[in-house]
Short mmCIF file of N, CA, C and O in Angstrom, two decimals:
data_model
loop_
_atom_site.label_atom_id
_atom_site.label_comp_id
_atom_site.label_asym_id
_atom_site.label_seq_id
_atom_site.Cartn_x
_atom_site.Cartn_y
_atom_site.Cartn_z
N MET N 275 13.21 7.68 -15.80
CA MET N 275 12.85 6.39 -15.92
C MET N 275 11.61 6.15 -16.05
O MET N 275 10.57 6.81 -15.90
N CYS N 276 11.36 5.13 -17.12
CA CYS N 276 10.02 4.77 -17.42
C CYS N 276 9.43 3.82 -16.93
O CYS N 276 9.96 2.64 -16.64
N LYS N 277 8.05 4.50 -16.36
CA LYS N 277 7.46 3.29 -15.67
C LYS N 277 6.80 2.24 -16.48
O LYS N 277 6.28 1.34 -15.95
N HIS N 278 6.55 2.64 -17.82
CA HIS N 278 6.15 1.33 -18.81
C HIS N 278 6.92 0.41 -19.09
O HIS N 278 6.69 -0.54 -19.82
N ILE N 279 8.00 0.28 -19.50
CA ILE N 279 8.81 -0.15 -20.24
C ILE N 279 10.53 -0.16 -19.45
O ILE N 279 10.83 1.19 -19.18
N LEU N 280 10.59 -1.32 -18.32
CA LEU N 280 11.37 -1.38 -17.28
C LEU N 280 12.69 -1.29 -17.79
O LEU N 280 13.32 -1.42 -16.94
N ASN N 281 12.73 -1.76 -18.99
CA ASN N 281 14.46 -1.99 -19.49
C ASN N 281 14.62 -1.29 -20.85
O ASN N 281 15.37 -0.81 -22.14
N ALA N 282 14.06 0.03 -21.12
CA ALA N 282 14.33 0.92 -22.12
C ALA N 282 15.41 1.75 -22.17
O ALA N 282 16.18 2.02 -21.14
N GLN N 283 16.03 1.03 -23.41
CA GLN N 283 17.64 1.71 -23.83
C GLN N 283 18.44 2.70 -24.26
O GLN N 283 19.23 3.63 -24.12
N VAL N 284 16.94 4.16 -24.47
CA VAL N 284 16.84 4.95 -25.65
C VAL N 284 15.90 5.65 -25.40
O VAL N 284 14.32 4.83 -24.78
N SER N 285 15.78 7.03 -25.38
CA SER N 285 14.81 7.69 -25.21
C SER N 285 14.33 8.75 -26.44
O SER N 285 15.31 8.56 -27.52
N ILE N 286 13.36 8.94 -26.82
CA ILE N 286 13.31 9.37 -28.26
C ILE N 286 12.66 10.62 -28.35
O ILE N 286 11.66 10.63 -27.18
N ARG N 287 13.06 11.37 -29.45
CA ARG N 287 12.69 12.51 -29.29
C ARG N 287 11.12 13.06 -30.31
O ARG N 287 11.05 12.42 -31.33
N ALA N 288 10.10 13.12 -29.61
CA ALA N 288 8.91 13.27 -30.03
C ALA N 288 9.05 15.08 -31.26
O ALA N 288 9.59 15.61 -31.02
N PRO N 289 8.54 13.87 -32.76
CA PRO N 289 8.92 14.78 -33.75
C PRO N 289 7.93 16.61 -33.30
O PRO N 289 8.05 17.47 -34.16
N CYS N 290 6.58 16.20 -32.76
CA CYS N 290 5.53 17.12 -32.81
C CYS N 290 5.66 18.33 -31.44
O CYS N 290 5.78 19.64 -31.92
N CYS N 291 6.62 17.74 -30.11
CA CYS N 291 6.43 19.06 -29.72
C CYS N 291 8.16 18.87 -29.12
O CYS N 291 8.74 19.90 -28.08
N LYS N 292 9.20 18.07 -30.02
CA LYS N 292 10.65 18.29 -29.43
C LYS N 292 10.97 18.19 -28.17
O LYS N 292 12.24 18.57 -27.63
N GLN N 293 10.27 17.19 -28.00
CA GLN N 293 10.58 16.64 -26.03
C GLN N 293 11.19 15.56 -26.38
O GLN N 293 10.80 14.59 -26.84
N TRP N 294 12.38 14.98 -24.92
CA TRP N 294 12.48 13.23 -25.20
C TRP N 294 10.97 12.79 -24.17
O TRP N 294 11.01 12.75 -22.92
N PHE N 295 10.68 11.44 -24.71
CA PHE N 295 10.19 10.21 -24.05
C PHE N 295 10.98 9.50 -23.99
O PHE N 295 11.56 8.64 -24.91
N ASP N 296 10.61 8.24 -23.44
CA ASP N 296 10.67 7.20 -22.75
C ASP N 296 9.94 6.21 -24.18
O ASP N 296 10.40 5.15 -24.20
N CYS N 297 8.97 6.34 -24.29
CA CYS N 297 8.27 5.47 -24.85
C CYS N 297 6.90 6.06 -25.03
O CYS N 297 6.46 7.30 -24.78
N PRO N 298 5.93 5.69 -25.77
CA PRO N 298 4.55 6.98 -26.46
C PRO N 298 3.62 6.72 -25.18
O PRO N 298 2.76 7.61 -25.26
N GLU N 299 3.75 5.89 -24.25
CA GLU N 299 2.59 6.30 -23.27
C GLU N 299 3.01 7.35 -22.41
O GLU N 299 1.97 8.07 -21.90
N CYS N 300 4.03 7.44 -22.61
CA CYS N 300 4.89 8.42 -21.78
C CYS N 300 4.13 9.98 -22.46
O CYS N 300 3.93 10.64 -21.45
N HIS N 301 4.88 9.74 -23.47
CA HIS N 301 4.11 11.60 -24.25
C HIS N 301 2.67 11.62 -23.97
O HIS N 301 2.60 12.50 -23.41
N ALA N 302 1.78 10.78 -24.14
CA ALA N 302 0.32 10.66 -24.08
C ALA N 302 -0.12 11.03 -22.74
O ALA N 302 -0.99 11.75 -22.11
N GLU N 303 0.85 10.44 -21.63
CA GLU N 303 0.12 10.64 -19.92
C GLU N 303 0.53 12.55 -19.47
O GLU N 303 0.00 12.88 -19.02
N LYS N 304 1.67 13.22 -20.37
CA LYS N 304 2.15 14.44 -20.00
C LYS N 304 2.06 15.72 -21.01
O LYS N 304 1.94 16.27 -21.14
N GLU N 305 1.42 14.59 -22.28
CA GLU N 305 1.29 15.68 -23.44
C GLU N 305 -0.60 15.93 -23.53
O GLU N 305 -0.84 14.72 -23.33
N ASP N 306 -0.99 16.89 -24.55
CA ASP N 306 -2.09 17.07 -24.36
C ASP N 306 -2.71 16.63 -25.68
O ASP N 306 -3.79 17.15 -27.13
N HIS N 307 -1.64 16.47 -26.74
CA HIS N 307 -1.84 15.77 -28.26
C HIS N 307 -1.39 14.93 -28.66
O HIS N 307 -0.52 14.11 -27.95
N LYS N 308 -1.56 14.22 -30.05
CA LYS N 308 -1.34 12.89 -30.52
C LYS N 308 0.10 13.22 -30.91
O LYS N 308 0.63 13.99 -31.19
N LEU N 309 1.10 12.25 -30.66
CA LEU N 309 2.60 11.34 -30.82
C LEU N 309 2.29 11.86 -32.53
O LEU N 309 1.82 11.20 -33.17
N ALA N 310 3.08 12.87 -33.34
CA ALA N 310 3.55 12.69 -34.60
C ALA N 310 3.65 12.07 -35.23
O ALA N 310 5.38 11.69 -34.84
N LYS N 311 3.72 11.34 -36.15
CA LYS N 311 4.60 9.96 -37.09
C LYS N 311 5.49 10.73 -37.87
O LYS N 311 5.00 11.97 -38.23
N THR N 312 7.19 9.75 -37.93
CA THR N 312 7.73 10.43 -38.81
C THR N 312 8.76 9.36 -39.28
O THR N 312 8.74 7.97 -38.35
N THR N 313 9.34 9.43 -40.60
CA THR N 313 10.48 8.33 -40.70
C THR N 313 11.48 8.62 -40.44
O THR N 313 12.29 7.23 -40.21
N GLU N 314 12.45 9.61 -39.87
CA GLU N 314 13.13 9.92 -39.14
C GLU N 314 13.23 10.40 -38.07
O GLU N 314 13.04 10.66 -37.54
N MET N 315 13.86 9.24 -36.95
CA MET N 315 14.01 9.41 -35.45
C MET N 315 14.93 9.86 -35.12
O MET N 315 15.87 9.45 -35.28
N ALA N 316 14.94 10.77 -34.01
CA ALA N 316 15.96 11.01 -32.97
C ALA N 316 16.06 9.94 -31.89
O ALA N 316 15.06 10.00 -30.98
N PHE N 317 17.39 9.62 -31.71
CA PHE N 317 17.43 8.75 -30.27
C PHE N 317 18.44 9.29 -29.31
O PHE N 317 19.26 10.22 -29.82
N LEU N 318 18.24 8.81 -28.08
CA LEU N 318 19.10 9.56 -26.99
C LEU N 318 19.69 7.96 -26.13
O LEU N 318 19.13 7.12 -25.25
N CYS N 319 21.04 7.61 -26.35
CA CYS N 319 21.48 6.67 -25.85
C CYS N 319 21.23 6.88 -24.68
O CYS N 319 22.43 7.45 -23.56
N LYS N 320 21.03 5.63 -23.54
CA LYS N 320 20.83 5.60 -22.13
C LYS N 320 21.98 5.84 -21.38
O LYS N 320 22.75 5.99 -20.45
N LYS N 321 23.13 4.60 -21.96
CA LYS N 321 24.46 4.39 -22.00
C LYS N 321 25.54 5.05 -22.32
O LYS N 321 26.10 5.61 -21.06
N CYS N 322 25.60 5.78 -23.30
CA CYS N 322 26.45 6.77 -23.54
C CYS N 322 26.34 8.08 -23.64
O CYS N 322 26.81 9.28 -23.56
N LYS N 323 24.71 9.11 -22.86
CA LYS N 323 24.02 9.60 -23.37
C LYS N 323 24.47 10.23 -24.71
O LYS N 323 24.37 11.37 -24.33
N LYS N 324 24.65 10.03 -25.68
CA LYS N 324 25.12 10.84 -27.03
C LYS N 324 23.75 10.65 -27.83
O LYS N 324 23.08 9.58 -27.90
N ALA N 325 23.02 11.48 -28.53
CA ALA N 325 22.28 11.29 -29.32
C ALA N 325 22.43 11.17 -30.72
O ALA N 325 23.75 11.18 -31.14
N PHE N 326 21.49 10.57 -31.72
CA PHE N 326 21.69 9.77 -32.80
C PHE N 326 20.34 9.68 -34.13
O PHE N 326 19.62 9.79 -33.12
N ARG N 327 20.51 9.84 -34.95
CA ARG N 327 19.74 9.97 -35.79
C ARG N 327 19.31 8.56 -36.77
O ARG N 327 20.47 8.08 -37.25
N LYS N 328 18.31 8.04 -36.86
CA LYS N 328 17.74 6.83 -37.61
C LYS N 328 16.86 7.20 -39.04
O LYS N 328 15.59 7.51 -38.19
N ASP N 329 17.16 6.48 -40.15
CA ASP N 329 16.12 6.79 -41.27
C ASP N 329 15.04 5.47 -41.25
O ASP N 329 15.59 4.59 -41.11
N MET N 330 13.99 5.45 -40.53
CA MET N 330 13.22 4.50 -40.29
C MET N 330 12.58 3.64 -41.27
O MET N 330 11.84 2.51 -41.66
N SER N 331 12.52 4.50 -42.66
CA SER N 331 11.99 3.60 -44.03
C SER N 331 13.05 2.52 -44.77
O SER N 331 12.85 2.30 -45.23
N ALA N 332 14.37 2.96 -44.20
CA ALA N 332 15.23 1.79 -44.47
C ALA N 332 16.42 1.56 -43.53
O ALA N 332 17.59 1.27 -43.28
N TYR N 333 15.18 1.01 -42.08
CA TYR N 333 16.01 0.27 -41.40
C TYR N 333 16.36 -1.01 -41.32
O TYR N 333 16.22 -1.96 -42.11
N GLU N 334 18.09 -1.37 -40.69
CA GLU N 334 18.19 -2.69 -41.14
C GLU N 334 19.03 -3.52 -39.74
O GLU N 334 18.62 -2.68 -38.67
N GLU N 335 19.20 -4.39 -39.85
CA GLU N 335 19.97 -5.52 -38.23
C GLU N 335 20.64 -4.18 -37.84
O GLU N 335 20.88 -4.41 -36.23
N SER N 336 21.73 -3.78 -38.09
CA SER N 336 22.78 -3.11 -37.83
C SER N 336 22.41 -1.92 -37.28
O SER N 336 23.12 -1.08 -36.53
N ASP N 337 21.11 -1.37 -37.66
CA ASP N 337 20.71 -0.14 -36.99
C ASP N 337 20.10 -0.52 -35.33
O ASP N 337 19.60 0.36 -34.87
N GLU N 338 19.97 -1.47 -34.79
CA GLU N 338 20.09 -1.91 -33.55
C GLU N 338 20.57 -1.92 -32.50
O GLU N 338 20.51 -1.67 -31.46
N TYR N 339 21.51 -0.92 -33.11
CA TYR N 339 22.72 -0.85 -31.94
C TYR N 339 22.94 0.98 -32.16
O TYR N 339 23.10 1.48 -33.30
N CYS N 340 23.17 1.14 -31.28
CA CYS N 340 24.07 3.12 -30.97
C CYS N 340 25.20 3.14 -32.01
O CYS N 340 26.29 2.41 -31.58
N PRO N 341 25.20 4.05 -32.51
CA PRO N 341 26.55 3.82 -33.83
C PRO N 341 28.07 4.88 -32.46
O PRO N 341 29.00 4.52 -33.11
N HIS N 342 27.70 5.06 -30.86
CA HIS N 342 28.22 5.61 -30.53
C HIS N 342 29.33 4.41 -29.74
O HIS N 342 30.49 4.65 -29.48
N CYS N 343 28.42 3.64 -28.95
CA CYS N 343 29.02 3.00 -27.93
C CYS N 343 28.32 1.49 -28.06
O CYS N 343 28.81 0.51 -27.39
N ASP N 344 28.24 0.90 -29.29
CA ASP N 344 27.42 -0.20 -29.49
C ASP N 344 26.16 -0.98 -28.50
O ASP N 344 26.43 -2.36 -28.53
N ASN N 345 25.53 -0.01 -27.97
CA ASN N 345 24.33 -0.45 -26.96
C ASN N 345 23.91 -1.10 -27.96
O ASN N 345 23.10 -0.38 -28.84
N HIS N 346 23.24 -2.40 -27.63
CA HIS N 346 22.01 -3.02 -28.38
C HIS N 346 20.61 -2.54 -27.91
O HIS N 346 20.22 -2.59 -26.66
N TYR N 347 20.20 -1.28 -28.54
CA TYR N 347 19.11 -0.70 -27.95
C TYR N 347 17.41 -1.46 -28.29
O TYR N 347 16.49 -0.75 -27.95
N VAL N 348 17.49 -2.39 -29.40
CA VAL N 348 16.24 -3.25 -29.71
C VAL N 348 16.54 -4.08 -28.78
O VAL N 348 16.89 -5.09 -29.56
N ILE N 349 15.79 -3.75 -27.77
CA ILE N 349 15.57 -5.58 -26.92
C ILE N 349 14.11 -6.02 -26.50
O ILE N 349 13.51 -5.04 -26.81
N GLU N 350 13.35 -6.89 -26.21
CA GLU N 350 12.38 -7.84 -26.06
C GLU N 350 12.01 -6.08 -24.72
O GLU N 350 12.96 -6.83 -23.57
N ALA N 351 11.29 -5.80 -24.63
CA ALA N 351 10.56 -4.78 -24.06
C ALA N 351 10.33 -5.57 -22.16
O ALA N 351 9.04 -6.58 -22.59
N LYS N 352 10.42 -5.49 -21.02
CA LYS N 352 10.06 -5.44 -19.83
C LYS N 352 8.96 -4.44 -19.73
O LYS N 352 9.13 -3.83 -19.38
N THR N 353 7.75 -5.43 -18.83
CA THR N 353 7.09 -4.34 -18.52
C THR N 353 6.58 -4.94 -17.66
O THR N 353 6.44 -6.17 -16.77
N PRO N 354 5.93 -3.98 -16.03
CA PRO N 354 5.88 -3.93 -15.21
C PRO N 354 4.49 -5.03 -15.07
O PRO N 354 3.84 -4.93 -15.51
N HIS N 355 4.77 -6.17 -13.67
CA HIS N 355 3.43 -7.00 -13.65
C HIS N 355 3.51 -6.62 -11.92
O HIS N 355 4.20 -7.06 -11.12
N ALA N 356 1.98 -6.66 -11.99
CA ALA N 356 1.55 -6.36 -10.46
C ALA N 356 1.81 -8.41 -9.41
O ALA N 356 1.58 -9.48 -10.51
N VAL N 357 2.95 -8.21 -8.65
CA VAL N 357 2.78 -9.29 -8.20
C VAL N 357 2.85 -9.36 -6.24
O VAL N 357 3.23 -8.42 -6.13
N VAL N 358 2.11 -10.12 -5.59
CA VAL N 358 1.60 -10.72 -4.09
C VAL N 358 2.84 -11.34 -4.10
O VAL N 358 2.41 -12.53 -4.33
N GLY N 359 3.47 -10.53 -2.78
CA GLY N 359 4.84 -12.19 -1.93
C GLY N 359 5.21 -11.24 -0.88
O GLY N 359 4.76 -10.58 -0.72
N VAL N 360 6.09 -12.03 -0.63
CA VAL N 360 6.97 -11.74 0.36
C VAL N 360 8.15 -11.46 0.21
O VAL N 360 9.14 -12.08 -0.73
N GLU N 361 9.22 -10.41 1.07
CA GLU N 361 10.39 -10.46 0.29
C GLU N 361 11.02 -10.97 1.37
O GLU N 361 11.06 -11.57 2.15
N GLY N 362 12.27 -11.30 0.63
CA GLY N 362 13.47 -12.32 0.64
C GLY N 362 13.05 -13.67 0.33
O GLY N 362 12.09 -13.77 -0.53
N GLU N 363 14.34 -14.25 0.65
CA GLU N 363 14.03 -15.96 0.17
C GLU N 363 13.27 -16.26 0.70
O GLU N 363 12.51 -16.69 1.76
N ASP N 364 12.97 -17.59 0.04
CA ASP N 364 12.07 -18.95 0.38
C ASP N 364 12.78 -19.51 1.54
O ASP N 364 13.80 -20.13 1.48
N ALA N 365 11.97 -19.55 2.65
CA ALA N 365 12.37 -20.05 4.03
C ALA N 365 12.90 -21.60 3.68
O ALA N 365 13.69 -22.05 4.27
N ARG N 366 12.15 -22.29 2.80
CA ARG N 366 12.41 -23.42 2.42
C ARG N 366 13.71 -23.86 1.86
O ARG N 366 14.46 -24.77 1.76
N VAL N 367 14.21 -22.83 0.87
CA VAL N 367 15.29 -23.05 0.60
C VAL N 367 16.37 -22.41 1.09
O VAL N 367 17.45 -23.33 1.84
N ASP N 368 16.64 -21.10 1.99
CA ASP N 368 17.45 -20.77 2.32
C ASP N 368 16.73 -20.33 4.29
O ASP N 368 15.75 -19.07 4.24
N ALA N 369 17.07 -20.45 5.43
CA ALA N 369 16.52 -20.10 6.76
C ALA N 369 17.46 -19.34 7.62
O ALA N 369 17.14 -19.97 8.07
N ARG N 370 18.02 -18.58 6.70
CA ARG N 370 19.03 -17.53 7.82
C ARG N 370 17.88 -17.20 7.94
O ARG N 370 18.52 -16.50 9.09
N MET N 371 17.08 -16.16 7.89
CA MET N 371 16.38 -15.51 8.15
C MET N 371 15.43 -15.79 9.32
O MET N 371 14.60 -15.11 9.83
N LEU N 372 15.51 -16.88 9.45
CA LEU N 372 14.24 -17.98 10.49
C LEU N 372 15.82 -17.99 11.99
O LEU N 372 16.56 -18.35 11.60
N LYS N 373 14.21 -17.49 12.99
CA LYS N 373 15.35 -18.04 14.13
C LYS N 373 15.03 -19.72 14.81
O LYS N 373 13.93 -19.49 14.96
N ASP N 374 16.25 -20.16 14.60
CA ASP N 374 15.68 -21.62 15.56
C ASP N 374 16.00 -21.65 16.76
O ASP N 374 16.72 -21.48 17.76
N ASP N 375 15.03 -21.32 17.73
CA ASP N 375 14.82 -21.79 19.42
C ASP N 375 15.80 -22.62 19.85
O ASP N 375 15.50 -23.02 21.07
N ARG N 376 15.17 -23.70 19.13
CA ARG N 376 16.02 -24.99 19.44
C ARG N 376 17.16 -24.80 19.85
O ARG N 376 18.09 -25.50 21.25
N VAL N 377 18.00 -23.96 19.52
CA VAL N 377 19.66 -24.18 19.41
C VAL N 377 19.70 -23.32 20.33
O VAL N 377 19.50 -21.71 20.79
N LYS N 378 20.98 -23.51 21.06
CA LYS N 378 21.39 -22.73 22.33
C LYS N 378 22.00 -21.56 22.00
O LYS N 378 22.99 -22.02 20.97
N GLN N 379 21.86 -20.44 22.51
CA GLN N 379 22.55 -19.51 22.16
C GLN N 379 23.69 -19.43 23.31
O GLN N 379 23.86 -19.90 23.97
N ILE N 380 24.85 -18.97 22.17
CA ILE N 380 26.22 -18.66 22.46
C ILE N 380 26.16 -17.38 23.28
O ILE N 380 25.61 -15.95 22.43
N HIS N 381 26.79 -17.61 24.23
CA HIS N 381 27.12 -16.26 25.16
C HIS N 381 28.49 -15.71 24.81
O HIS N 381 29.59 -16.76 24.94
N LYS N 382 28.66 -14.35 24.27
CA LYS N 382 30.01 -13.64 24.35
C LYS N 382 30.55 -13.48 24.89
O LYS N 382 30.26 -12.87 25.71
N GLN N 383 32.02 -13.55 25.16
CA GLN N 383 33.00 -13.49 26.61
C GLN N 383 33.45 -12.22 25.68
O GLN N 383 33.60 -11.75 24.67
N SER N 384 34.01 -11.02 26.97
CA SER N 384 34.14 -9.72 26.70
C SER N 384 35.42 -9.41 27.28
O SER N 384 35.14 -9.88 28.82
N VAL N 385 35.80 -8.49 27.18
CA VAL N 385 37.22 -8.51 28.11
C VAL N 385 36.87 -7.48 29.10
O VAL N 385 37.36 -7.19 30.26
N PHE N 386 35.79 -6.98 29.15
CA PHE N 386 35.07 -6.03 30.23
C PHE N 386 34.41 -6.30 30.90
O PHE N 386 33.93 -5.86 32.08
N MET N 387 33.97 -7.73 30.78
CA MET N 387 33.09 -8.40 32.05
C MET N 387 33.91 -8.95 33.07
O MET N 387 35.43 -9.23 32.61
N THR N 388 33.44 -8.51 34.09
CA THR N 388 34.50 -9.46 35.44
C THR N 388 33.81 -10.81 35.69
O THR N 388 33.01 -11.32 34.77
N GLU N 389 34.23 -11.66 36.40
CA GLU N 389 33.91 -13.31 36.69
C GLU N 389 32.78 -13.02 37.37
O GLU N 389 32.04 -13.83 37.40
N ASP N 390 32.12 -12.11 38.18
CA ASP N 390 30.96 -12.26 39.42
C ASP N 390 30.13 -12.34 37.74
O ASP N 390 29.36 -12.91 37.71
N ASP N 391 30.29 -11.39 36.50
CA ASP N 391 28.72 -11.14 35.56
C ASP N 391 29.47 -12.28 34.40
O ASP N 391 28.41 -12.90 34.07
N ASP N 392 29.84 -12.70 34.60
CA ASP N 392 29.96 -14.19 33.76
C ASP N 392 29.25 -15.78 34.61
O ASP N 392 28.89 -16.35 33.54
N PHE N 393 29.16 -15.37 36.08
CA PHE N 393 28.48 -15.83 36.19
C PHE N 393 27.20 -16.12 36.60
O PHE N 393 26.54 -16.91 36.28
N VAL N 394 26.83 -14.66 36.58
CA VAL N 394 25.25 -14.76 36.38
C VAL N 394 25.09 -14.52 35.13
O VAL N 394 24.00 -15.03 34.72
N ASP N 395 25.13 -14.31 34.09
CA ASP N 395 24.95 -14.56 32.84
C ASP N 395 25.03 -16.45 32.39
O ASP N 395 24.01 -16.93 31.92
N ARG N 396 25.56 -17.26 33.30
CA ARG N 396 26.06 -18.76 32.85
C ARG N 396 24.57 -19.18 33.91
O ARG N 396 23.84 -19.63 33.35
N ILE N 397 24.42 -18.53 34.92
CA ILE N 397 22.77 -19.03 35.95
C ILE N 397 21.83 -18.22 35.34
O ILE N 397 20.75 -18.91 35.71
N GLY N 398 21.58 -17.36 34.55
CA GLY N 398 21.01 -16.45 34.71
C GLY N 398 20.03 -16.54 33.59
O GLY N 398 18.74 -17.18 33.43
#
């Protein structure tokens, strides 16, 4: 999984070392050489797990889809951004995660409780 592009739809085979990478930054991190440029690229669809080749010199709009499963792999990349926040919903919108001490707690009855236990729970 690529940490640079969160929604990568394909892996690309580097022509220089013949290994699969999700983006050029992943190649730069793992290899000690520059990524070679080529006009014919090999892709691996992450949806159907099948490989295919595309000639980038004659690239058309119909080439933005996997030929095997029609997955649209040319989409706007989502990159990670640092965010400081609280996990959970906004308490002003959804206050279910907050305990309200003003509400009287309802004691649940059980078939295993005797009358003496019930009396102790009510006064205690």
